[in-house]
mmCIF file with all atom_site columns, C-alpha atoms in Angstrom:
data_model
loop_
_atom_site.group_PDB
_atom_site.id
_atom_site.type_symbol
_atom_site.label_atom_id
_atom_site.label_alt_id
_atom_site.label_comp_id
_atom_site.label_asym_id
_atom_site.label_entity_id
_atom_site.label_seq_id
_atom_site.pdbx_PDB_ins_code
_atom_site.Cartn_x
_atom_site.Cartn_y
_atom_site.Cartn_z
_atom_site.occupancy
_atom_site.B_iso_or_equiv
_atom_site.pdbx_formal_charge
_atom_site.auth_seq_id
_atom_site.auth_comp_id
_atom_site.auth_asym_id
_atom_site.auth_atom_id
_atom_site.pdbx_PDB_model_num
ATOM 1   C CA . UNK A 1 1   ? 48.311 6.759  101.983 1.00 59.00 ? 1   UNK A CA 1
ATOM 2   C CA . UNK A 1 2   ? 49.808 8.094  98.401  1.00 64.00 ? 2   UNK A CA 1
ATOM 3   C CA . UNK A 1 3   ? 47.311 10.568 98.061  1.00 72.00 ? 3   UNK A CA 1
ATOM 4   C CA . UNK A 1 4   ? 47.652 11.759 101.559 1.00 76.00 ? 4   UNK A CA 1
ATOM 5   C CA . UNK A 1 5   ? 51.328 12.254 100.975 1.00 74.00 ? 5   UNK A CA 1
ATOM 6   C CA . UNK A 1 6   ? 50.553 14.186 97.489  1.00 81.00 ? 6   UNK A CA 1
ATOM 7   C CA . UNK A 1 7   ? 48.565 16.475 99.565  1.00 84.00 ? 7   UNK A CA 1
ATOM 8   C CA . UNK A 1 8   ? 50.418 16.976 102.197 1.00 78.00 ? 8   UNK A CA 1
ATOM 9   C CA . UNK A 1 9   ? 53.409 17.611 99.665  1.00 79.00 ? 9   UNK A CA 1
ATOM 10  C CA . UNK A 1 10  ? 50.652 19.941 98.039  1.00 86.00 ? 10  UNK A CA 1
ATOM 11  C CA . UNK A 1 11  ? 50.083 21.948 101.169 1.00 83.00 ? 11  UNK A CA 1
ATOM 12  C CA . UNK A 1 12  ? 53.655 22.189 102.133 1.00 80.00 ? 12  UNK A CA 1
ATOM 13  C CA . UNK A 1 13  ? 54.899 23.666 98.501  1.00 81.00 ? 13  UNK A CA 1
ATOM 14  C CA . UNK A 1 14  ? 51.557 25.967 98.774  1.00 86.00 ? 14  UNK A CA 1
ATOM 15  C CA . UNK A 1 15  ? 52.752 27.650 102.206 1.00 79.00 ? 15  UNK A CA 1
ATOM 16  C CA . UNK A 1 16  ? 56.093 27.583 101.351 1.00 77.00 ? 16  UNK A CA 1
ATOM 17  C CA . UNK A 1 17  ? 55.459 29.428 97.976  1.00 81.00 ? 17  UNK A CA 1
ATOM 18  C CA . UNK A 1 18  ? 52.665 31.890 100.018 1.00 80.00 ? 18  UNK A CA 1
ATOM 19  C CA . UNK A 1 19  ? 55.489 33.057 102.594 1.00 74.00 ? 19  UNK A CA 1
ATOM 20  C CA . UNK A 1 20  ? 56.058 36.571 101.726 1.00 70.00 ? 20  UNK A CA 1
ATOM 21  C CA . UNK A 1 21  ? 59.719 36.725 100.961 1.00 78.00 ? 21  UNK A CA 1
ATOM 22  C CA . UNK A 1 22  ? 62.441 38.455 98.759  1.00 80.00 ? 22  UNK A CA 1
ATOM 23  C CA . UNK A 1 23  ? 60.707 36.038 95.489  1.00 82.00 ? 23  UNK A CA 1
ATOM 24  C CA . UNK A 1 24  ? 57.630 36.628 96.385  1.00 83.00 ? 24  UNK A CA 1
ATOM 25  C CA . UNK A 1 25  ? 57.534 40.367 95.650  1.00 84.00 ? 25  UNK A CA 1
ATOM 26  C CA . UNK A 1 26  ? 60.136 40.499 93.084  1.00 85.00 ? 26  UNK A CA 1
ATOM 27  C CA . UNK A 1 27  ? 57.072 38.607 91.273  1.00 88.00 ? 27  UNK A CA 1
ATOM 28  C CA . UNK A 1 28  ? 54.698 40.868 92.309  1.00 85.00 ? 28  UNK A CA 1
ATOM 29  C CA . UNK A 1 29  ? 56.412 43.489 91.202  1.00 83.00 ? 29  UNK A CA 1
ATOM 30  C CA . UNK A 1 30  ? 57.204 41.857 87.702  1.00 85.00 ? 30  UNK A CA 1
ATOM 31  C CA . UNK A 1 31  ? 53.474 40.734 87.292  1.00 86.00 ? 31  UNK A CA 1
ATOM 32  C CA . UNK A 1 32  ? 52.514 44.552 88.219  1.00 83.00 ? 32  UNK A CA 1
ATOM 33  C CA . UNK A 1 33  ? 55.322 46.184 85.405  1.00 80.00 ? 33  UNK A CA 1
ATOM 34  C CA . UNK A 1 34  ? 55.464 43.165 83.039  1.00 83.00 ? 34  UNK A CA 1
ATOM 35  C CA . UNK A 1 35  ? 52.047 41.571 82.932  1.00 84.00 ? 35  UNK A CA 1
ATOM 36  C CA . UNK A 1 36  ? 50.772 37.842 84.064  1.00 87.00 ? 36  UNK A CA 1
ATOM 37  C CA . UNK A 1 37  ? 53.002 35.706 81.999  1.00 90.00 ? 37  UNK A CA 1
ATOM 38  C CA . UNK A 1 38  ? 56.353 37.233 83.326  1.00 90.00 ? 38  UNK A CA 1
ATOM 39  C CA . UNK A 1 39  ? 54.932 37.009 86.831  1.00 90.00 ? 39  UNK A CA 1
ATOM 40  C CA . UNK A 1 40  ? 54.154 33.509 86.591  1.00 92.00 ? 40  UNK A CA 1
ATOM 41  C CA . UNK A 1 41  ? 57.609 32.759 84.561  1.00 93.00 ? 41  UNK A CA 1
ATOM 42  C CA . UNK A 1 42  ? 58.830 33.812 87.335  1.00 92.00 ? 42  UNK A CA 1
ATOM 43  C CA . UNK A 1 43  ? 57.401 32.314 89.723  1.00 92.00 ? 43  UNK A CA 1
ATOM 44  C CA . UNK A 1 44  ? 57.753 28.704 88.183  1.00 94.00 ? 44  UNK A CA 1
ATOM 45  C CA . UNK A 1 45  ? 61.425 29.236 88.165  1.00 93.00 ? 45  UNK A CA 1
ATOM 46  C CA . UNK A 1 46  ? 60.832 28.941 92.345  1.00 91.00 ? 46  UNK A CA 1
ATOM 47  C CA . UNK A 1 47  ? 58.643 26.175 92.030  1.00 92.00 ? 47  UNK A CA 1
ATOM 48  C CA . UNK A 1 48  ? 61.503 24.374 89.883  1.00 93.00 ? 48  UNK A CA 1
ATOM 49  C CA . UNK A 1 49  ? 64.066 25.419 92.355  1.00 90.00 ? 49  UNK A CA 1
ATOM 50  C CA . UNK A 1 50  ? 61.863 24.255 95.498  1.00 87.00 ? 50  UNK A CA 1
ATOM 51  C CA . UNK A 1 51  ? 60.753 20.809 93.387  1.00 88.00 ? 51  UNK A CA 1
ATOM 52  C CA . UNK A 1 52  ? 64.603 20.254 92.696  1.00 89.00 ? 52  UNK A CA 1
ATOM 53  C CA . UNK A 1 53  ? 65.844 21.196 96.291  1.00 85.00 ? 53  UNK A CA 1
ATOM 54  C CA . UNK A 1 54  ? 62.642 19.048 97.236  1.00 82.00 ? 54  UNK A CA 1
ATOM 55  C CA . UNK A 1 55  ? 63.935 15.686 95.218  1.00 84.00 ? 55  UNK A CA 1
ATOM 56  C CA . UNK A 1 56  ? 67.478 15.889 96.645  1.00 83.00 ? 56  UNK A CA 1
ATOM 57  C CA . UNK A 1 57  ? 66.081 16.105 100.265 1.00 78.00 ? 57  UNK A CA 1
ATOM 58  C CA . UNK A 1 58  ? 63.575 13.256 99.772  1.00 77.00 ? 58  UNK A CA 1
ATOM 59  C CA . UNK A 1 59  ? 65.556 10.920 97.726  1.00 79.00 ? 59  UNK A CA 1
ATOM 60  C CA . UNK A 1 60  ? 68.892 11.371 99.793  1.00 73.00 ? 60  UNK A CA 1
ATOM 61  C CA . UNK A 1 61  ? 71.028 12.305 96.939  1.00 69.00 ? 61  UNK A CA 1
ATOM 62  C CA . UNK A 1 62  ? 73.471 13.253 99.254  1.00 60.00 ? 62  UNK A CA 1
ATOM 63  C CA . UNK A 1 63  ? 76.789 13.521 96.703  1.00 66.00 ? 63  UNK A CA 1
ATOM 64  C CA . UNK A 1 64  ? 74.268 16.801 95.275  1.00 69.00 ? 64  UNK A CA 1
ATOM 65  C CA . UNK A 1 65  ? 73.497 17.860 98.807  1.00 68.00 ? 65  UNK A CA 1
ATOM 66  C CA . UNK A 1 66  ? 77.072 17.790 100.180 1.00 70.00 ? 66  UNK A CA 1
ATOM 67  C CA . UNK A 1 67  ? 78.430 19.723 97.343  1.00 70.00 ? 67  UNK A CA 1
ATOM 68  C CA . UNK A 1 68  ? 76.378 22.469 97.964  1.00 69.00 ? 68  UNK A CA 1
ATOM 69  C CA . UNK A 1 69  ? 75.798 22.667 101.347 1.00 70.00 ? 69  UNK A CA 1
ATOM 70  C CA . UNK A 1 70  ? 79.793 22.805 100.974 1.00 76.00 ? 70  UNK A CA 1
ATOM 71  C CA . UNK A 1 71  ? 79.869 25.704 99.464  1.00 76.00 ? 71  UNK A CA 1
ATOM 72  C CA . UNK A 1 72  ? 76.734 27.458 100.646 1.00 75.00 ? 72  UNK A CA 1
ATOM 73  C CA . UNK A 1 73  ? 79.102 30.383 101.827 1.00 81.00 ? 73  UNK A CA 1
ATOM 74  C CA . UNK A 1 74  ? 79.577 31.350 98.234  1.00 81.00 ? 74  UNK A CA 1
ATOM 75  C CA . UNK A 1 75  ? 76.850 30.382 96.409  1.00 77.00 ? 75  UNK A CA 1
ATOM 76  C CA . UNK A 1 76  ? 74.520 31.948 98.814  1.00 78.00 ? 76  UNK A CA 1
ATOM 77  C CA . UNK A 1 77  ? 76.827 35.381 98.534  1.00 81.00 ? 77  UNK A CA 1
ATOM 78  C CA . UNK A 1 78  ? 76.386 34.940 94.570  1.00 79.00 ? 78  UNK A CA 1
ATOM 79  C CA . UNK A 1 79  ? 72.858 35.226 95.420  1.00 73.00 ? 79  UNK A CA 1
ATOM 80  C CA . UNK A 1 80  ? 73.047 38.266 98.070  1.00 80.00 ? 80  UNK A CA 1
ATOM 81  C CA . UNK A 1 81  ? 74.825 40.410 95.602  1.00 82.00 ? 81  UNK A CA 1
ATOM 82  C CA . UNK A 1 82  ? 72.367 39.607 92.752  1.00 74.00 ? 82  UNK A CA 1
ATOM 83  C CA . UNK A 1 83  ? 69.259 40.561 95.101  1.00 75.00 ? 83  UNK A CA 1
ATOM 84  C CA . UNK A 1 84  ? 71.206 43.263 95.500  1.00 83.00 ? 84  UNK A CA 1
ATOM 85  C CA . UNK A 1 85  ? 71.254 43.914 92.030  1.00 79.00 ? 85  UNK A CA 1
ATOM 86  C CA . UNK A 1 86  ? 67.568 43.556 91.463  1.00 74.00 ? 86  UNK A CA 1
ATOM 87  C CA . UNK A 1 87  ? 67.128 45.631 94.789  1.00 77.00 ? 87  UNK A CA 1
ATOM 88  C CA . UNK A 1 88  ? 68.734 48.894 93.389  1.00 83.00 ? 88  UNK A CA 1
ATOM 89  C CA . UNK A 1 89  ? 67.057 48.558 90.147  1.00 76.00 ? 89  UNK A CA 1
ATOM 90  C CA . UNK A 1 90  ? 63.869 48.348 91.378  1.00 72.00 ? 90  UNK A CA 1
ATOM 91  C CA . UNK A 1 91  ? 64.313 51.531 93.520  1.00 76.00 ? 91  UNK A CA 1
ATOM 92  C CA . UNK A 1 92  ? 65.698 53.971 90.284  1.00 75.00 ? 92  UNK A CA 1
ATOM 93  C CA . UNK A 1 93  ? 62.941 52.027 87.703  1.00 68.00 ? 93  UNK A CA 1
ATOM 94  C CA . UNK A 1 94  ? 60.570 54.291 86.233  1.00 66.00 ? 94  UNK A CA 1
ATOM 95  C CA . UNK A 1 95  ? 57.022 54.411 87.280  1.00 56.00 ? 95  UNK A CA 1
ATOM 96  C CA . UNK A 1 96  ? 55.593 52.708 83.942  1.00 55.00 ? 96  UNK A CA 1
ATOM 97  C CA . UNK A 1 97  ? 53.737 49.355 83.003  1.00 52.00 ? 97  UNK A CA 1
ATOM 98  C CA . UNK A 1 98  ? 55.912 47.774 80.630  1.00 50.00 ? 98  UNK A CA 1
ATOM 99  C CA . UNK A 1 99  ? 53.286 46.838 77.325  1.00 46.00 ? 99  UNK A CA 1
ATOM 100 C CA . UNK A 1 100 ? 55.495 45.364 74.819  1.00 41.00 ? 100 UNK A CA 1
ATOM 101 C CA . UNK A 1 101 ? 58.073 41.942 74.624  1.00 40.00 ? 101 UNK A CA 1
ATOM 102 C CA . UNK A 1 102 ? 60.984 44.544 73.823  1.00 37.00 ? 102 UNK A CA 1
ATOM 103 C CA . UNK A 1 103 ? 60.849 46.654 77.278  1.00 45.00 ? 103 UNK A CA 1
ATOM 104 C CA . UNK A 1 104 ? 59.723 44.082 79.659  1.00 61.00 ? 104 UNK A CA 1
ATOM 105 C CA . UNK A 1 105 ? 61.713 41.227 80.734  1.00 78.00 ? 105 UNK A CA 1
ATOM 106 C CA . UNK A 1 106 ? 61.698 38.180 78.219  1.00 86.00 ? 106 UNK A CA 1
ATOM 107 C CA . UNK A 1 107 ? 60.151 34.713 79.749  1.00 89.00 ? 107 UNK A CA 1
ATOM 108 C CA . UNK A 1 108 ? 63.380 32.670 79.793  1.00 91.00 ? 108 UNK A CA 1
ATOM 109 C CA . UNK A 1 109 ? 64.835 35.410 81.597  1.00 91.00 ? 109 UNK A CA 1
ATOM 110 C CA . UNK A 1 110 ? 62.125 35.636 84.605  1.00 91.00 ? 110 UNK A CA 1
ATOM 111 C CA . UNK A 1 111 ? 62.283 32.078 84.837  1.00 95.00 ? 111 UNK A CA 1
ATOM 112 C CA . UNK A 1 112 ? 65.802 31.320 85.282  1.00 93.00 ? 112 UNK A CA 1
ATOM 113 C CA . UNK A 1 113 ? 66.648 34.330 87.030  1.00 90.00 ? 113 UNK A CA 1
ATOM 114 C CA . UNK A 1 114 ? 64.420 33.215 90.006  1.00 91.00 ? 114 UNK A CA 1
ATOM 115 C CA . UNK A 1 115 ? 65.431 29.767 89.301  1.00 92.00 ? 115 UNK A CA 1
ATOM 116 C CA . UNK A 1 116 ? 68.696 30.810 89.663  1.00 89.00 ? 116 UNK A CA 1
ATOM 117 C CA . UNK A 1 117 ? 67.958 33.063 92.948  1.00 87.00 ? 117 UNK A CA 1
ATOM 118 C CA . UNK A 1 118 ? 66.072 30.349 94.946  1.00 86.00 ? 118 UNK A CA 1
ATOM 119 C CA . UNK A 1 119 ? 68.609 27.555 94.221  1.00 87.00 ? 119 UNK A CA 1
ATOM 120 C CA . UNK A 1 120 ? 71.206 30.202 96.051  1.00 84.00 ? 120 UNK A CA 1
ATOM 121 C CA . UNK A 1 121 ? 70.104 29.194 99.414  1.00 78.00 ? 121 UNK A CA 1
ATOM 122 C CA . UNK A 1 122 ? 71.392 25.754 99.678  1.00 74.00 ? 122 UNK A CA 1
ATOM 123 C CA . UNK A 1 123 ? 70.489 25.397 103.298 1.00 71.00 ? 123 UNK A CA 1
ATOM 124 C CA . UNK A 1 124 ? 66.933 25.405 102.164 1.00 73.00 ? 124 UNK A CA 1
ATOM 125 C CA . UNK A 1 125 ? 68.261 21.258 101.859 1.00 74.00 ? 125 UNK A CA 1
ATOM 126 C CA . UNK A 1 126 ? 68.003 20.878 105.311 1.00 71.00 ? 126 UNK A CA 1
ATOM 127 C CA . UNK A 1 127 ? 64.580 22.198 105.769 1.00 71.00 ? 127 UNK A CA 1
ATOM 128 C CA . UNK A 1 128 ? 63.113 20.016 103.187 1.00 75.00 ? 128 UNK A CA 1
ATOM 129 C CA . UNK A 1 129 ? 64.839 17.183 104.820 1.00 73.00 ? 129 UNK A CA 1
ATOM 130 C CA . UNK A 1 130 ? 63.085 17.716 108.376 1.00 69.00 ? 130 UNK A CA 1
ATOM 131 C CA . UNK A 1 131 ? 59.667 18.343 106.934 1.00 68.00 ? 131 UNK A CA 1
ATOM 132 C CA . UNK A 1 132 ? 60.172 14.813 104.677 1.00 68.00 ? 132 UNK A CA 1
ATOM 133 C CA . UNK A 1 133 ? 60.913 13.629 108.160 1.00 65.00 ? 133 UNK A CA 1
ATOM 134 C CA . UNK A 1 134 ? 58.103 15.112 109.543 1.00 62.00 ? 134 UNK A CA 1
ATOM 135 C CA . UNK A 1 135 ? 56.055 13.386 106.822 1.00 59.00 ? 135 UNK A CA 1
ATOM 136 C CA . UNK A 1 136 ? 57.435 9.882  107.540 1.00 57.00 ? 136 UNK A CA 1
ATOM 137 C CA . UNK A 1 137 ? 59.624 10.022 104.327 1.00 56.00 ? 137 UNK A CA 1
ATOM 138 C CA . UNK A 1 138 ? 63.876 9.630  104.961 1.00 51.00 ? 138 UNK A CA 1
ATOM 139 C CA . UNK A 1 139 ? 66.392 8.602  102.176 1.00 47.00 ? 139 UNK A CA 1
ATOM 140 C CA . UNK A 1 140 ? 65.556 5.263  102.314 1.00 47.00 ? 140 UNK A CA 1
ATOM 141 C CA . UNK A 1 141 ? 61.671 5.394  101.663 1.00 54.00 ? 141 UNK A CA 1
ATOM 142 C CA . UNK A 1 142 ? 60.174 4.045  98.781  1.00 67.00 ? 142 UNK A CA 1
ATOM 143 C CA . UNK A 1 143 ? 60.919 6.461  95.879  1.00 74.00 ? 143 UNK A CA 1
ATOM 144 C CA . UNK A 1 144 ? 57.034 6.273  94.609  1.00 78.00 ? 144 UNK A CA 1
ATOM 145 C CA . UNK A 1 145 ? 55.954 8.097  97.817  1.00 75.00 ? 145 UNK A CA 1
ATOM 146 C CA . UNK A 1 146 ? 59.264 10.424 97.507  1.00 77.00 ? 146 UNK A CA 1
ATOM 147 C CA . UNK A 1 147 ? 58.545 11.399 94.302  1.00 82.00 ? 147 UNK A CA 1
ATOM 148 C CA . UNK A 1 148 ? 54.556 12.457 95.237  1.00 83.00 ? 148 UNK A CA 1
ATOM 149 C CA . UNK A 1 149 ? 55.776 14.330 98.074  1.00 81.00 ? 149 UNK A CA 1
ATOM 150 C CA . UNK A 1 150 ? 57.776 16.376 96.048  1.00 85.00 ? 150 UNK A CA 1
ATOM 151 C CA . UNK A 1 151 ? 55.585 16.331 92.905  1.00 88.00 ? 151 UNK A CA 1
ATOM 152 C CA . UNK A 1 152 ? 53.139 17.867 95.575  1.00 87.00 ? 152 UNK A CA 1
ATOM 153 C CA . UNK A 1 153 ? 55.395 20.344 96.310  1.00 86.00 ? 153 UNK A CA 1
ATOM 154 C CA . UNK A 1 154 ? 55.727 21.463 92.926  1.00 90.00 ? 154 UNK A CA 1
ATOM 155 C CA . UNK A 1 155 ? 52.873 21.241 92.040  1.00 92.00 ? 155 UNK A CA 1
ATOM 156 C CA . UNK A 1 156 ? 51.746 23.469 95.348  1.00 89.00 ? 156 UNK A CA 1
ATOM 157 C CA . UNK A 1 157 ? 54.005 26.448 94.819  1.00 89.00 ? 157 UNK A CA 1
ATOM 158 C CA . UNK A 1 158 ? 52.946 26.117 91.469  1.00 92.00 ? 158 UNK A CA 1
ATOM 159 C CA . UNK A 1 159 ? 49.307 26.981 92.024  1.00 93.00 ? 159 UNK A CA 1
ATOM 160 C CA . UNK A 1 160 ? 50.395 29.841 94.190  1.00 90.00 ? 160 UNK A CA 1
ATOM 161 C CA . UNK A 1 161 ? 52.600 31.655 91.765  1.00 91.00 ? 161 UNK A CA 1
ATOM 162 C CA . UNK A 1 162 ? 49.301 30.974 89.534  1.00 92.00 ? 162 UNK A CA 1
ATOM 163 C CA . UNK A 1 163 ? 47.037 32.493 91.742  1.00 90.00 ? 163 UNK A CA 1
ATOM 164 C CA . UNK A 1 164 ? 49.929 35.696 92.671  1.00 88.00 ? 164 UNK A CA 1
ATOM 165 C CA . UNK A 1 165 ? 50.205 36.308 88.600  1.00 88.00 ? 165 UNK A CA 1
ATOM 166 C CA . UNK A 1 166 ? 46.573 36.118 87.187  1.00 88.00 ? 166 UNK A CA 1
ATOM 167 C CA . UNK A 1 167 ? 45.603 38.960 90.571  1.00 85.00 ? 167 UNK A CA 1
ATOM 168 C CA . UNK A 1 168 ? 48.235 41.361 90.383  1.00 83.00 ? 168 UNK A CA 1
ATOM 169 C CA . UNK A 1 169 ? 47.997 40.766 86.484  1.00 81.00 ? 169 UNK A CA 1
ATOM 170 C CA . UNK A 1 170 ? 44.514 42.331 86.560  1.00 82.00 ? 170 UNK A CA 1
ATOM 171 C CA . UNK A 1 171 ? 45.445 45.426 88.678  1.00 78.00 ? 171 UNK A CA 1
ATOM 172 C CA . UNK A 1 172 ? 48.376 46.434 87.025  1.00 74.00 ? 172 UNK A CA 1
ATOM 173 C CA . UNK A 1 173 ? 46.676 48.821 84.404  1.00 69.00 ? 173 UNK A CA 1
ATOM 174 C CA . UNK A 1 174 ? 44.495 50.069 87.449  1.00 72.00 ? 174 UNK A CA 1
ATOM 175 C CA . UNK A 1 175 ? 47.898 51.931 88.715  1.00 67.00 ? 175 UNK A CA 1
ATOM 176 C CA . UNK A 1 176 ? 48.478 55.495 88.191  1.00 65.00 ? 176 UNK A CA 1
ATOM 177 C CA . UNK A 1 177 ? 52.332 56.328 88.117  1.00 67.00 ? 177 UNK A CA 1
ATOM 178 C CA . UNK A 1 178 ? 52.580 57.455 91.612  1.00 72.00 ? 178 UNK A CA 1
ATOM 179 C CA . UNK A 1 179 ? 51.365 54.474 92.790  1.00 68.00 ? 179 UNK A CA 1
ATOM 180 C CA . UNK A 1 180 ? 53.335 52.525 91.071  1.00 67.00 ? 180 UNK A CA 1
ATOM 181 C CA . UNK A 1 181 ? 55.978 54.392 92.143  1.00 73.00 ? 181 UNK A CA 1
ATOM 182 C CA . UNK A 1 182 ? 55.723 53.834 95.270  1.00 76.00 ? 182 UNK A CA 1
ATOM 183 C CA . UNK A 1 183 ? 55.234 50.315 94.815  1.00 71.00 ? 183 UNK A CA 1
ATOM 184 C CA . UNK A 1 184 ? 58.533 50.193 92.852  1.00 72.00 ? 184 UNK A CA 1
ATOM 185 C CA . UNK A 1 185 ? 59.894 51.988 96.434  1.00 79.00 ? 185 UNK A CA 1
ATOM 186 C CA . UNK A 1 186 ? 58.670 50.063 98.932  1.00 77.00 ? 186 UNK A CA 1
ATOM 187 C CA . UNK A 1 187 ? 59.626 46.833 96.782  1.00 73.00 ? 187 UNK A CA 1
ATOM 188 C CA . UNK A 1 188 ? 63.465 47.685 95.925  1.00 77.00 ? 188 UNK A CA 1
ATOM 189 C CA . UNK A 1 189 ? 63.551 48.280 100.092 1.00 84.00 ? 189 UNK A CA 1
ATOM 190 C CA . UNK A 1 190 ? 62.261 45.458 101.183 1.00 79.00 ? 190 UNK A CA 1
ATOM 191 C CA . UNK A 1 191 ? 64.556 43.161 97.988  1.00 75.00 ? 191 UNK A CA 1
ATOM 192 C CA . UNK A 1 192 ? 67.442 45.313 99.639  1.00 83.00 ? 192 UNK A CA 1
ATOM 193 C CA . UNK A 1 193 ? 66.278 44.011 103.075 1.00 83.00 ? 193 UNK A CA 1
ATOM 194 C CA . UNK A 1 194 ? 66.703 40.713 102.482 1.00 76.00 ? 194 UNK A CA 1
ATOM 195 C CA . UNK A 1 195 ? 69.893 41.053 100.914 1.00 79.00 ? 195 UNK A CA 1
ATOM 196 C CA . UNK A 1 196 ? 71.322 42.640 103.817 1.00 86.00 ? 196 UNK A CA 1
ATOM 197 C CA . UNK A 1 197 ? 69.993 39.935 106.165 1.00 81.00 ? 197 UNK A CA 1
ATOM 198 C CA . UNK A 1 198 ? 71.023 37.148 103.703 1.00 76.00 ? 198 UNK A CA 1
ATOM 199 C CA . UNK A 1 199 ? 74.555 38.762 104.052 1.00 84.00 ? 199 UNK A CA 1
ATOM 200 C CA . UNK A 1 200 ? 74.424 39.193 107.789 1.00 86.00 ? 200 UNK A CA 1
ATOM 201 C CA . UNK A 1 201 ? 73.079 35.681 108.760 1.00 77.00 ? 201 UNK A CA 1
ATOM 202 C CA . UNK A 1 202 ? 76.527 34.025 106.160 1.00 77.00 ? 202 UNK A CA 1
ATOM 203 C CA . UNK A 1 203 ? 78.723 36.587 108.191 1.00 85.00 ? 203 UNK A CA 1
ATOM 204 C CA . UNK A 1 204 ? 77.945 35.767 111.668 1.00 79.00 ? 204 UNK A CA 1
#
């Protein structure tokens, strides 16, 4: 029974992490300018973010989830206007592959700023709560099983962001500038994308 719930918790934080989104190919396109390591810096900052929004779903911390469902308005806006940020300069970056610590964007840095990006979506509470439910977990399970569920989680977007970084991180030096220029396009759009429907869906 444990081990099915690690899996499952495994699975879930796999698909979740797979799920082409705003993260996903702002850490594409750091892996592709900055190399493997700031790809997958990045990306553990969202498997931190989706581990901690995991926890306070599956152990019911509900003082943590109330304050921020509370003020999702905002936080998620904080969020909107940095993807925004990252959206604009992705479009005007030049068409290079960053080689050295002092042009590329340090560790730290990649990891908290999608830490910091993913934990802007509060809501994101609520859908860890139903899949917990959907799992057999609630608030009052036994914390042993909560905490494999979302170790699995973890643990499952981790592996993805693995799996993103070490790929893209061996194509990036196959990229002439145009390409990557293109990529750089196509990427700020879509990041800009996002952010616009981020800001629609608090506005409506």
């Amino acid at each position: 029974m444990r081990g099915e719930l690690l899996l499952k918790g495994l699975a879930f934080g796999f698909l979740l992490a797979a799920t082409v989104g705003p993260m996903w190919v702002l850490c594409l396109r750091r892996t592709l300018a900055g190399g493997a390591l700031v790809g997958l810096a990045s990306g553990l900052g969202i498997a931190a973010a989706d581990g901690f929004y995991g926890a306070v779903a599956a152990f019911g911390l509900t003082a943590i989830s109330g304050f921020l469902l509370a003020y999702a308005f905002w936080i998620g806006l904080a969020g909107s206007a940095f993807l925004l940020y990252l959206g604009v300069k992705t479009l005007i970056a030049r068409p290079e592959i960053m080689e050295t610590d002092e042009t590329a964007i340090s560790l730290p840095a990649a990891f908290l700023s999608t830490l910091g990006l993913t934990l802007a979506n509060p809501p994101t509470i609520l859908a860890f709560a139903a899949i917990f439910a959907g799992l057999g977990l609630a608030s009052s399970a036994d914390y042993g099983a909560a905490a494999l569920v979302v170790a699995g989680v973890f643990a499952g977007s981790a592996i993805w962001w693995v799996i993103l970084a070490l790929a893209a991180g061996r194509l990036r030096h196959r990229l002439g500038p145009r390409l990557f220029r293109t990529i750089n396009v196509v990427s700020g759009l879509t990041i800009l994308g996002f952010a616009a429907w981020q800001i629609a869906v608090l506005f409506r």
